[in-house]
XYZ file of C-alpha atoms in Angstrom:
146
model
C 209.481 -136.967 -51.544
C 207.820 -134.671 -53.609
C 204.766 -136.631 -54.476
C 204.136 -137.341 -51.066
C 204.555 -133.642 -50.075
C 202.289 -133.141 -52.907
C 199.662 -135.630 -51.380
C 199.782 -133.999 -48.094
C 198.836 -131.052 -49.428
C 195.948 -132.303 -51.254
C 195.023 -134.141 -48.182
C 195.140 -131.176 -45.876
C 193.191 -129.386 -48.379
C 190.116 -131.576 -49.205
C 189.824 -133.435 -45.568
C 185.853 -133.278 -46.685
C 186.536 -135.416 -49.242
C 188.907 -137.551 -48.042
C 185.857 -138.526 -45.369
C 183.600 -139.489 -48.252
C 185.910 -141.722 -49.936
C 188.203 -144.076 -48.367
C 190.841 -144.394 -51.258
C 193.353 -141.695 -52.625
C 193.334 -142.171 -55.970
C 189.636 -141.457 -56.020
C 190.370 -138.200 -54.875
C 193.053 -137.330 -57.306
C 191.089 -136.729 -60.107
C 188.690 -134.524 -58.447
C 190.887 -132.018 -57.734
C 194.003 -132.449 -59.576
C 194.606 -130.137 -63.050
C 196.356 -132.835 -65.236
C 194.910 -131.588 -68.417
C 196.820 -129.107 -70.255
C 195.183 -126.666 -73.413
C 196.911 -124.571 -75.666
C 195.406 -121.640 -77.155
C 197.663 -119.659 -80.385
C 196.564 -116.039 -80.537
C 197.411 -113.555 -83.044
C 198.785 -110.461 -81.719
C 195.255 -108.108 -81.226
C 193.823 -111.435 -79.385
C 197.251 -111.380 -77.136
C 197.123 -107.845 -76.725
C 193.472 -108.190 -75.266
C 194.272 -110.864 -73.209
C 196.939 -109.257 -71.221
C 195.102 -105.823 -70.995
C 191.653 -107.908 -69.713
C 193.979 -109.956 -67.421
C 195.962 -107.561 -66.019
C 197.868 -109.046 -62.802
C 196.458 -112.494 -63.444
C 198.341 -115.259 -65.080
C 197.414 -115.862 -69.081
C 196.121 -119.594 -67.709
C 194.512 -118.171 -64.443
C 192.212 -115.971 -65.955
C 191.490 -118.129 -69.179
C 190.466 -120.703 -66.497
C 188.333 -118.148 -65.035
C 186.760 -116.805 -68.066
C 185.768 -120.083 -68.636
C 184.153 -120.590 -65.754
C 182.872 -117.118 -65.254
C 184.121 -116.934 -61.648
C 186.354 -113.556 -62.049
C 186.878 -111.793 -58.896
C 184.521 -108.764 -58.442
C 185.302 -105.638 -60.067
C 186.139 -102.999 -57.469
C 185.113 -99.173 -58.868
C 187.887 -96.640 -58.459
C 187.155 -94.527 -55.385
C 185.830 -91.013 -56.351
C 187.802 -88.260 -54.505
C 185.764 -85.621 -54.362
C 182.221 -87.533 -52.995
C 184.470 -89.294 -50.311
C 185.707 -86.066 -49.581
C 182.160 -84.091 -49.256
C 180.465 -87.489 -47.778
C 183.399 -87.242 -45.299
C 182.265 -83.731 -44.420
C 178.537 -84.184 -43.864
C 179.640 -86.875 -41.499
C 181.669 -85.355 -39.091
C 178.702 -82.588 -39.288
C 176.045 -84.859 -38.160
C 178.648 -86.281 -35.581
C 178.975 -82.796 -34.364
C 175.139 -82.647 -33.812
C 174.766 -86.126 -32.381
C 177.089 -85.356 -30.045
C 174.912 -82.231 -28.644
C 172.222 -83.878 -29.100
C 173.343 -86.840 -26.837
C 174.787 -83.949 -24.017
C 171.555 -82.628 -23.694
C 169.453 -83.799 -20.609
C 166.524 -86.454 -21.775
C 163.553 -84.359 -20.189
C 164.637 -81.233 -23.105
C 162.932 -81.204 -26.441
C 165.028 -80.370 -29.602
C 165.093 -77.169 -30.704
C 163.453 -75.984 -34.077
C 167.259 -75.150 -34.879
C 168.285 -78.691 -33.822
C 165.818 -80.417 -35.867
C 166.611 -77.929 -38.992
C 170.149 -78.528 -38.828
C 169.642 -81.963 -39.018
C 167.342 -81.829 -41.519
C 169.691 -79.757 -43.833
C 172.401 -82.335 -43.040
C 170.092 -84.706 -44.455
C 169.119 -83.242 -47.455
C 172.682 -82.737 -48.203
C 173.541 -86.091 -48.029
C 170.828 -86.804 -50.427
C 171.643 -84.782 -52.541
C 175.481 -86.047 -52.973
C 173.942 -89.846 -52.800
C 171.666 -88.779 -55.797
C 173.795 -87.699 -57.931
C 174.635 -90.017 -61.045
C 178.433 -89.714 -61.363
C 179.150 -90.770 -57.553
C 178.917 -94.409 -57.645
C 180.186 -95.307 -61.545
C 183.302 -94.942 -62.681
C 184.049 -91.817 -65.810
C 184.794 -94.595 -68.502
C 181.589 -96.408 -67.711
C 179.614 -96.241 -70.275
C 175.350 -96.475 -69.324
C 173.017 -98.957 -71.082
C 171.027 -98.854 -74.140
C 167.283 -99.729 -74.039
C 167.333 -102.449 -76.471
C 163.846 -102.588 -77.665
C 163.432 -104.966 -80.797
């Protein structure tokens, strides 16, 4: 029962493949894992496994590393940008708001425009800065010139 649950599955699962060839067992070792490695590590080597894995199974993420297809690396979320970001956007809200009440025939205002403009600038200036977008243990490259 359970190899034919088994076989299901792997039908259901490759149906692409099952249209290109007409016989099961082909298919089998296309997608099947029946090869099994073992690795001995001393205890450093273990230790950096599990830290570099962390969720992941041991075999999972050796599998991965292998075939360098790891799962993008997400940066922590930094507080305080999202929090000033956050800010400057519900300013510019505000002004696109009275700037959308007004009646289409007006002209904006020199105090319109310079809000704007300041809201701008602001945002630049928090976009600009270096320590928004990498994380504090990230360490930044070394020109490597021979």
């Amino acid at each position: 029962m359970k190899k034919q649950l088994t076989m299901l599955c792997i039908a259901k699962n490759n149906t692409h493949v099952i249209k290109q060839s007409s016989n099961l067992q082909d298919l089998i070792p296309q997608t099947l894992r029946t090869h099994c490695v073992s690795v001995r590590l001393n205890n450093a080597e273990l230790q950096l496994l599990n830290t570099k894995r962390g969720s992941t199974s041991k075999g999972e993420w050796l599998r991965m590393a292998l075939l360098q297809k790891f799962p993008p690396v997400i940066p922590a979320i930094n507080i305080q940008a999202w929090k000033a970001l956050s800010a400057i956007s519900q300013k510019l809200n505000r002004i696109a708001l009275h700037i959308d009440s007004k009646s289409k025939d007006s002209q904006l205002t020199h105090t319109e425009l310079f809000a704007v403009k300041r809201q701008l600038e602001e945002i630049r200036q928090h976009l600009l800065r270096a320590n928004i977008w990498s994380k504090p243990d990230e360490g930044y490259a070394e020109d490597s010139q021979g």
